[in-house]
PDB file of C-alpha atoms in Angstrom:
ATOM      1  CA  MET K   1      29.649  14.027  56.034  1.00 65.00           C
ATOM      2  CA  THR K   2      30.062  15.305  52.476  1.00 86.00           C
ATOM      3  CA  PRO K   3      29.418  12.296  50.148  1.00 94.00           C
ATOM      4  CA  LEU K   4      31.890  10.938  47.775  1.00 97.00           C
ATOM      5  CA  VAL K   5      30.892  11.729  44.097  1.00 98.00           C
ATOM      6  CA  ALA K   6      31.450   8.614  41.941  1.00 98.00           C
ATOM      7  CA  LEU K   7      31.209   9.204  38.180  1.00 98.00           C
ATOM      8  CA  VAL K   8      30.664   5.909  36.405  1.00 98.00           C
ATOM      9  CA  HIS K   9      31.276   6.053  32.629  1.00 98.00           C
ATOM     10  CA  ALA K  10      29.414   4.155  30.007  1.00 98.00           C
ATOM     11  CA  PRO K  11      30.980   0.669  29.449  1.00 98.00           C
ATOM     12  CA  VAL K  12      31.508   1.591  25.790  1.00 98.00           C
ATOM     13  CA  LEU K  13      33.485   4.693  26.753  1.00 98.00           C
ATOM     14  CA  GLY K  14      36.160   5.508  29.307  1.00 98.00           C
ATOM     15  CA  PRO K  15      37.037   7.819  32.260  1.00 98.00           C
ATOM     16  CA  SER K  16      37.670  10.768  29.931  1.00 98.00           C
ATOM     17  CA  SER K  17      33.963  11.223  29.346  1.00 98.00           C
ATOM     18  CA  TRP K  18      33.601  12.337  32.979  1.00 98.00           C
ATOM     19  CA  LEU K  19      36.917  14.041  33.696  1.00 98.00           C
ATOM     20  CA  PRO K  20      35.793  17.697  33.089  1.00 98.00           C
ATOM     21  CA  VAL K  21      32.914  17.137  35.556  1.00 98.00           C
ATOM     22  CA  ALA K  22      35.249  15.505  38.043  1.00 98.00           C
ATOM     23  CA  GLU K  23      37.470  18.620  37.916  1.00 98.00           C
ATOM     24  CA  GLU K  24      34.490  20.800  38.654  1.00 98.00           C
ATOM     25  CA  PHE K  25      33.703  18.708  41.830  1.00 98.00           C
ATOM     26  CA  SER K  26      37.298  18.778  42.890  1.00 97.00           C
ATOM     27  CA  ARG K  27      37.431  22.557  42.550  1.00 97.00           C
ATOM     28  CA  ALA K  28      34.337  22.838  44.661  1.00 96.00           C
ATOM     29  CA  GLY K  29      36.008  20.770  47.413  1.00 95.00           C
ATOM     30  CA  SER K  30      34.085  17.451  46.880  1.00 95.00           C
ATOM     31  CA  GLU K  31      35.909  14.186  46.917  1.00 96.00           C
ATOM     32  CA  VAL K  32      35.399  12.532  43.571  1.00 97.00           C
ATOM     33  CA  VAL K  33      36.354   9.141  41.904  1.00 98.00           C
ATOM     34  CA  VAL K  34      35.935   8.211  38.298  1.00 98.00           C
ATOM     35  CA  PRO K  35      36.221   4.431  38.269  1.00 98.00           C
ATOM     36  CA  ALA K  36      38.011   2.921  35.149  1.00 98.00           C
ATOM     37  CA  LEU K  37      36.237  -0.084  33.640  1.00 98.00           C
ATOM     38  CA  ALA K  38      38.954  -1.129  31.332  1.00 96.00           C
ATOM     39  CA  GLY K  39      39.514  -4.839  31.443  1.00 95.00           C
ATOM     40  CA  PHE K  40      36.057  -5.897  32.573  1.00 97.00           C
ATOM     41  CA  THR K  41      35.727  -8.174  29.523  1.00 97.00           C
ATOM     42  CA  ASP K  42      39.024  -9.999  30.320  1.00 96.00           C
ATOM     43  CA  GLY K  43      38.430 -13.611  31.144  1.00 93.00           C
ATOM     44  CA  GLY K  44      35.217 -14.078  29.240  1.00 95.00           C
ATOM     45  CA  ALA K  45      31.618 -14.259  30.365  1.00 96.00           C
ATOM     46  CA  PRO K  46      29.957 -13.377  32.628  1.00 97.00           C
ATOM     47  CA  TYR K  47      30.992  -9.779  32.154  1.00 98.00           C
ATOM     48  CA  ALA K  48      28.520  -7.817  34.170  1.00 98.00           C
ATOM     49  CA  PRO K  49      29.615  -9.129  37.619  1.00 97.00           C
ATOM     50  CA  ARG K  50      33.169  -8.278  36.785  1.00 98.00           C
ATOM     51  CA  LEU K  51      32.238  -4.778  35.685  1.00 98.00           C
ATOM     52  CA  VAL K  52      30.372  -4.216  38.981  1.00 98.00           C
ATOM     53  CA  ARG K  53      33.184  -5.553  41.113  1.00 98.00           C
ATOM     54  CA  LEU K  54      35.727  -3.373  39.318  1.00 98.00           C
ATOM     55  CA  ALA K  55      33.796  -0.256  39.717  1.00 98.00           C
ATOM     56  CA  ALA K  56      32.598  -0.893  43.312  1.00 97.00           C
ATOM     57  CA  ALA K  57      36.132  -1.700  44.418  1.00 97.00           C
ATOM     58  CA  GLN K  58      37.394   1.704  43.306  1.00 97.00           C
ATOM     59  CA  ILE K  59      34.425   3.446  44.845  1.00 97.00           C
ATOM     60  CA  ARG K  60      34.851   1.599  48.198  1.00 95.00           C
ATOM     61  CA  ALA K  61      38.591   2.385  48.234  1.00 94.00           C
ATOM     62  CA  ALA K  62      37.697   5.976  49.050  1.00 87.00           C
ATOM     63  CA  ARG K  63      36.242   4.746  52.369  1.00 81.00           C
ATOM     64  CA  ARG K  64      33.142   6.912  52.558  1.00 82.00           C
ATOM     65  CA  ASP K  65      29.769   5.965  54.067  1.00 86.00           C
ATOM     66  CA  ALA K  66      27.811   8.252  51.737  1.00 95.00           C
ATOM     67  CA  VAL K  67      28.047   8.114  48.014  1.00 97.00           C
ATOM     68  CA  VAL K  68      26.417   9.989  45.117  1.00 98.00           C
ATOM     69  CA  LEU K  69      26.518   7.360  42.350  1.00 98.00           C
ATOM     70  CA  VAL K  70      26.350   9.081  38.927  1.00 98.00           C
ATOM     71  CA  THR K  71      26.066   6.860  35.918  1.00 98.00           C
ATOM     72  CA  HIS K  72      25.985   7.746  32.192  1.00 98.00           C
ATOM     73  CA  SER K  73      24.293   5.917  29.317  1.00 98.00           C
ATOM     74  CA  GLY K  74      24.588   2.119  29.548  1.00 98.00           C
ATOM     75  CA  ALA K  75      26.116   2.264  33.103  1.00 98.00           C
ATOM     76  CA  GLY K  76      22.671   3.044  34.375  1.00 98.00           C
ATOM     77  CA  THR K  77      21.639  -0.592  33.852  1.00 97.00           C
ATOM     78  CA  PHE K  78      24.008  -1.680  36.605  1.00 98.00           C
ATOM     79  CA  VAL K  79      22.850   0.805  39.305  1.00 98.00           C
ATOM     80  CA  PRO K  80      21.041  -1.671  41.617  1.00 97.00           C
ATOM     81  CA  HIS K  81      24.102  -4.004  41.509  1.00 97.00           C
ATOM     82  CA  LEU K  82      26.553  -1.199  42.041  1.00 98.00           C
ATOM     83  CA  ALA K  83      24.599   0.338  44.979  1.00 97.00           C
ATOM     84  CA  ALA K  84      24.322  -3.216  46.600  1.00 96.00           C
ATOM     85  CA  ALA K  85      28.078  -3.648  46.114  1.00 96.00           C
ATOM     86  CA  VAL K  86      29.117  -0.215  47.362  1.00 95.00           C
ATOM     87  CA  GLY K  87      26.939  -0.362  50.335  1.00 93.00           C
ATOM     88  CA  GLY K  88      26.206   2.572  52.816  1.00 91.00           C
ATOM     89  CA  GLU K  89      24.099   5.512  51.907  1.00 94.00           C
ATOM     90  CA  VAL K  90      23.821   5.815  48.148  1.00 96.00           C
ATOM     91  CA  VAL K  91      22.037   8.371  46.027  1.00 97.00           C
ATOM     92  CA  ALA K  92      21.885   7.426  42.396  1.00 98.00           C
ATOM     93  CA  VAL K  93      21.834  10.120  39.760  1.00 98.00           C
ATOM     94  CA  PHE K  94      21.079   8.746  36.274  1.00 98.00           C
ATOM     95  CA  THR K  95      22.621  11.041  33.660  1.00 98.00           C
ATOM     96  CA  ASP K  96      21.202  10.514  30.215  1.00 98.00           C
ATOM     97  CA  ALA K  97      21.264   6.893  31.264  1.00 98.00           C
ATOM     98  CA  ALA K  98      19.485   3.591  30.821  1.00 98.00           C
ATOM     99  CA  LEU K  99      17.200   2.536  33.642  1.00 98.00           C
ATOM    100  CA  PRO K 100      17.606  -0.852  35.208  1.00 97.00           C
ATOM    101  CA  ASN K 101      14.945  -3.522  34.342  1.00 93.00           C
ATOM    102  CA  ARG K 102      13.284  -5.711  36.903  1.00 89.00           C
ATOM    103  CA  SER K 103      12.659  -8.447  34.468  1.00 89.00           C
ATOM    104  CA  SER K 104      14.201 -11.870  35.215  1.00 85.00           C
ATOM    105  CA  ASP K 105      15.523 -12.008  31.639  1.00 88.00           C
ATOM    106  CA  ALA K 106      16.764  -8.389  31.540  1.00 93.00           C
ATOM    107  CA  THR K 107      19.830  -7.895  29.304  1.00 95.00           C
ATOM    108  CA  VAL K 108      22.701  -5.412  29.646  1.00 97.00           C
ATOM    109  CA  VAL K 109      21.249  -3.588  26.605  1.00 96.00           C
ATOM    110  CA  ASP K 110      17.561  -3.073  25.967  1.00 93.00           C
ATOM    111  CA  ALA K 111      16.268  -5.886  23.719  1.00 91.00           C
ATOM    112  CA  GLU K 112      15.014  -3.270  21.247  1.00 92.00           C
ATOM    113  CA  PHE K 113      18.615  -2.159  20.605  1.00 94.00           C
ATOM    114  CA  LEU K 114      20.139  -5.538  20.330  1.00 96.00           C
ATOM    115  CA  PRO K 115      19.269  -6.136  16.661  1.00 96.00           C
ATOM    116  CA  TYR K 116      21.260  -2.972  15.722  1.00 96.00           C
ATOM    117  CA  LEU K 117      24.375  -4.403  17.573  1.00 97.00           C
ATOM    118  CA  TYR K 118      23.942  -7.750  15.876  1.00 97.00           C
ATOM    119  CA  GLU K 119      24.145  -5.923  12.542  1.00 97.00           C
ATOM    120  CA  LEU K 120      27.283  -4.006  13.606  1.00 97.00           C
ATOM    121  CA  ALA K 121      29.127  -7.014  15.080  1.00 98.00           C
ATOM    122  CA  THR K 122      31.748  -9.066  13.116  1.00 98.00           C
ATOM    123  CA  GLY K 123      32.928 -12.394  14.441  1.00 97.00           C
ATOM    124  CA  GLY K 124      30.990 -11.764  17.649  1.00 97.00           C
ATOM    125  CA  VAL K 125      32.686  -8.475  18.312  1.00 98.00           C
ATOM    126  CA  VAL K 126      30.983  -5.088  18.382  1.00 98.00           C
ATOM    127  CA  PRO K 127      33.291  -2.205  17.072  1.00 98.00           C
ATOM    128  CA  PRO K 128      34.157   0.726  19.327  1.00 98.00           C
ATOM    129  CA  TRP K 129      31.228   3.104  20.046  1.00 97.00           C
ATOM    130  CA  PRO K 130      32.487   5.972  17.809  1.00 97.00           C
ATOM    131  CA  GLN K 131      32.096   3.662  14.813  1.00 97.00           C
ATOM    132  CA  TRP K 132      28.364   3.106  15.585  1.00 96.00           C
ATOM    133  CA  TRP K 133      27.393   6.555  14.263  1.00 94.00           C
ATOM    134  CA  PRO K 134      28.072   8.739  11.157  1.00 94.00           C
ATOM    135  CA  ALA K 135      31.052  11.030  11.693  1.00 92.00           C
ATOM    136  CA  GLU K 136      29.032  14.187  11.311  1.00 91.00           C
ATOM    137  CA  ASP K 137      26.536  13.112  14.048  1.00 92.00           C
ATOM    138  CA  LEU K 138      29.426  12.051  16.413  1.00 94.00           C
ATOM    139  CA  SER K 139      31.352  15.331  15.987  1.00 94.00           C
ATOM    140  CA  ARG K 140      28.409  17.436  17.241  1.00 95.00           C
ATOM    141  CA  LEU K 141      28.744  15.739  20.640  1.00 97.00           C
ATOM    142  CA  PHE K 142      32.111  17.184  21.495  1.00 98.00           C
ATOM    143  CA  PRO K 143      33.271  20.666  22.369  1.00 97.00           C
ATOM    144  CA  ASP K 144      36.479  20.404  20.412  1.00 97.00           C
ATOM    145  CA  ASP K 145      38.882  18.029  18.706  1.00 96.00           C
ATOM    146  CA  ALA K 146      40.927  17.313  21.782  1.00 97.00           C
ATOM    147  CA  ALA K 147      37.895  16.088  23.744  1.00 98.00           C
ATOM    148  CA  ARG K 148      36.826  13.923  20.800  1.00 97.00           C
ATOM    149  CA  GLU K 149      40.320  12.387  20.566  1.00 97.00           C
ATOM    150  CA  ALA K 150      40.539  11.718  24.317  1.00 98.00           C
ATOM    151  CA  VAL K 151      37.040  10.015  24.482  1.00 98.00           C
ATOM    152  CA  CYS K 152      37.172   8.096  21.281  1.00 97.00           C
ATOM    153  CA  GLY K 153      40.698   6.935  21.978  1.00 97.00           C
ATOM    154  CA  GLU K 154      39.444   5.050  25.066  1.00 98.00           C
ATOM    155  CA  ALA K 155      36.600   3.309  23.267  1.00 98.00           C
ATOM    156  CA  ARG K 156      37.339  -0.349  22.577  1.00 97.00           C
ATOM    157  CA  PRO K 157      35.654  -3.289  20.759  1.00 98.00           C
ATOM    158  CA  LEU K 158      33.514  -5.322  23.031  1.00 98.00           C
ATOM    159  CA  PRO K 159      32.052  -8.811  22.867  1.00 98.00           C
ATOM    160  CA  LEU K 160      28.566  -9.039  21.444  1.00 98.00           C
ATOM    161  CA  GLU K 161      27.689 -11.429  24.185  1.00 98.00           C
ATOM    162  CA  PHE K 162      28.282  -8.736  26.844  1.00 98.00           C
ATOM    163  CA  PHE K 163      25.461  -6.613  25.470  1.00 98.00           C
ATOM    164  CA  ALA K 164      23.100  -9.630  25.268  1.00 97.00           C
ATOM    165  CA  GLU K 165      24.044 -11.029  28.659  1.00 97.00           C
ATOM    166  CA  GLU K 166      21.304 -11.494  31.239  1.00 96.00           C
ATOM    167  CA  LEU K 167      21.697  -9.617  34.499  1.00 95.00           C
ATOM    168  CA  ALA K 168      21.616 -11.985  37.552  1.00 92.00           C
ATOM    169  CA  ALA K 169      18.906 -11.035  40.078  1.00 92.00           C
ATOM    170  CA  LEU K 170      20.116  -9.636  43.347  1.00 94.00           C
ATOM    171  CA  PRO K 171      19.499 -12.117  46.141  1.00 91.00           C
ATOM    172  CA  ASP K 172      18.017  -9.521  48.504  1.00 92.00           C
ATOM    173  CA  GLY K 173      16.239  -7.479  45.737  1.00 92.00           C
ATOM    174  CA  TRP K 174      17.065  -3.991  44.670  1.00 94.00           C
ATOM    175  CA  PRO K 175      18.576  -1.759  47.384  1.00 93.00           C
ATOM    176  CA  SER K 176      16.356   1.142  48.479  1.00 86.00           C
ATOM    177  CA  CYS K 177      18.776   3.844  47.620  1.00 94.00           C
ATOM    178  CA  ARG K 178      17.450   7.324  46.585  1.00 97.00           C
ATOM    179  CA  ALA K 179      17.330   8.197  42.916  1.00 98.00           C
ATOM    180  CA  ALA K 180      17.080  11.179  40.518  1.00 98.00           C
ATOM    181  CA  TYR K 181      17.289  11.587  36.646  1.00 98.00           C
ATOM    182  CA  LEU K 182      19.293  14.203  34.703  1.00 98.00           C
ATOM    183  CA  ALA K 183      18.333  14.353  30.978  1.00 98.00           C
ATOM    184  CA  PHE K 184      20.349  15.842  28.140  1.00 98.00           C
ATOM    185  CA  SER K 185      19.172  14.414  24.889  1.00 97.00           C
ATOM    186  CA  GLU K 186      15.915  13.446  23.308  1.00 96.00           C
ATOM    187  CA  PRO K 187      16.625   9.758  22.912  1.00 95.00           C
ATOM    188  CA  TYR K 188      16.598   9.597  26.822  1.00 97.00           C
ATOM    189  CA  ARG K 189      13.367  11.464  27.110  1.00 97.00           C
ATOM    190  CA  ARG K 190      11.484   8.186  27.696  1.00 96.00           C
ATOM    191  CA  GLU K 191      13.695   7.193  30.613  1.00 98.00           C
ATOM    192  CA  ALA K 192      13.219  10.674  32.082  1.00 98.00           C
ATOM    193  CA  ASP K 193       9.455  10.387  31.792  1.00 98.00           C
ATOM    194  CA  VAL K 194       9.533   6.914  33.564  1.00 97.00           C
ATOM    195  CA  ALA K 195      11.691   8.353  36.324  1.00 97.00           C
ATOM    196  CA  ALA K 196       9.207  11.327  36.733  1.00 97.00           C
ATOM    197  CA  ARG K 197       6.295   8.914  37.032  1.00 96.00           C
ATOM    198  CA  ALA K 198       8.156   7.037  39.634  1.00 96.00           C
ATOM    199  CA  GLY K 199       8.286  10.282  41.680  1.00 96.00           C
ATOM    200  CA  TRP K 200      12.026  10.881  41.249  1.00 97.00           C
ATOM    201  CA  PRO K 201      13.414  14.417  40.919  1.00 98.00           C
ATOM    202  CA  VAL K 202      14.054  14.996  37.179  1.00 98.00           C
ATOM    203  CA  ARG K 203      15.866  17.868  35.541  1.00 98.00           C
ATOM    204  CA  ASP K 204      16.533  18.612  31.919  1.00 97.00           C
ATOM    205  CA  VAL K 205      19.805  20.288  30.781  1.00 98.00           C
ATOM    206  CA  PRO K 206      19.328  20.198  26.972  1.00 97.00           C
ATOM    207  CA  GLY K 207      22.234  19.188  24.958  1.00 97.00           C
ATOM    208  CA  GLY K 208      23.826  16.153  23.243  1.00 97.00           C
ATOM    209  CA  HIS K 209      24.434  12.821  24.878  1.00 98.00           C
ATOM    210  CA  LEU K 210      27.906  13.871  25.972  1.00 98.00           C
ATOM    211  CA  HIS K 211      26.864  17.202  27.318  1.00 98.00           C
ATOM    212  CA  MET K 212      28.939  16.754  30.450  1.00 98.00           C
ATOM    213  CA  LEU K 213      31.975  17.392  28.156  1.00 98.00           C
ATOM    214  CA  VAL K 214      30.407  20.542  26.725  1.00 98.00           C
ATOM    215  CA  SER K 215      29.081  22.110  29.976  1.00 98.00           C
ATOM    216  CA  PRO K 216      30.851  20.381  32.916  1.00 98.00           C
ATOM    217  CA  ALA K 217      30.074  23.172  35.468  1.00 98.00           C
ATOM    218  CA  GLU K 218      26.406  23.177  34.594  1.00 98.00           C
ATOM    219  CA  VAL K 219      26.233  19.349  34.802  1.00 98.00           C
ATOM    220  CA  ALA K 220      28.117  19.295  38.049  1.00 98.00           C
ATOM    221  CA  THR K 221      25.627  21.804  39.552  1.00 98.00           C
ATOM    222  CA  ALA K 222      22.652  19.851  38.348  1.00 98.00           C
ATOM    223  CA  ILE K 223      24.026  16.648  39.750  1.00 98.00           C
ATOM    224  CA  THR K 224      24.538  18.266  43.122  1.00 98.00           C
ATOM    225  CA  GLY K 225      21.070  19.715  43.110  1.00 98.00           C
ATOM    226  CA  LEU K 226      19.324  16.463  42.150  1.00 98.00           C
ATOM    227  CA  ALA K 227      21.303  14.517  44.719  1.00 97.00           C
ATOM    228  CA  GLU K 228      20.201  16.873  47.466  1.00 97.00           C
ATOM    229  CA  GLN K 229      16.603  16.886  46.296  1.00 97.00           C
ATOM    230  CA  ALA K 230      16.527  13.017  46.181  1.00 97.00           C
ATOM    231  CA  ARG K 231      18.103  12.792  49.610  1.00 95.00           C
ATOM    232  CA  ALA K 232      15.458  15.353  50.982  1.00 94.00           C
ATOM    233  CA  THR K 233      12.446  13.711  49.336  1.00 91.00           C
ATOM    234  CA  GLY K 234      13.475  10.145  49.893  1.00 87.00           C
ATOM    235  CA  THR K 235      12.609   8.975  46.368  1.00 88.00           C
ATOM    236  CA  SER K 236      13.687   5.440  45.905  1.00 93.00           C
ATOM    237  CA  LEU K 237      15.222   3.352  43.044  1.00 95.00           C
ATOM    238  CA  ASP K 238      12.664   0.859  44.213  1.00 91.00           C
ATOM    239  CA  SER K 239       9.799   2.918  42.985  1.00 93.00           C
ATOM    240  CA  LEU K 240      10.552   2.063  39.387  1.00 93.00           C
ATOM    241  CA  PRO K 241       7.801  -0.130  37.811  1.00 86.00           C
TER     242      PRO K 241
END
């Protein structure tokens, strides 16, 4: 059975960041879903379990036993929880994404980055992601103004406590789903190197952090190839240190 492709956007962005790649998969005849995470902060903490439930419910609604779970940026942190919630055969492709942390006190965002968010926050709220960076740096990530407006328009302020929230341990441990890593930008080279040392298939498609907007066909092809390679070699998420 052809697997469902689930493209999970960064919590600080929205579905528009993946829509061009989703269109490429659809044109190729693949079933694809781009879960929308809007509203995961409604109702207060804890936020992470609500985010996982929201994404997993939209993936499970497609009723497929095999899933290629593609995460971008901060969404990578939640892969063990998402794979466990989705169930069935899951191949995870981390795309310029954070890697999950086994530590019992692991937070949603790496502890090294939290001080920067504390500086940005006002009244316990972190401004929308586009406001984190100088305008000239941000503009380089987009292929055109329309893409920038669509993606930036979905970014919302988020509670600071979401980023500092500790991720609950999975009662049965991490699922043994297969995994691979697709790197775009230099800031995620460390994660790609960790994945390579863990024996995962790793591929570089040089570009900016939002390269899936710039070259969606190239990214879709890379995701497909990595998922097939991970499935064939049996490389496991569990092999991370």
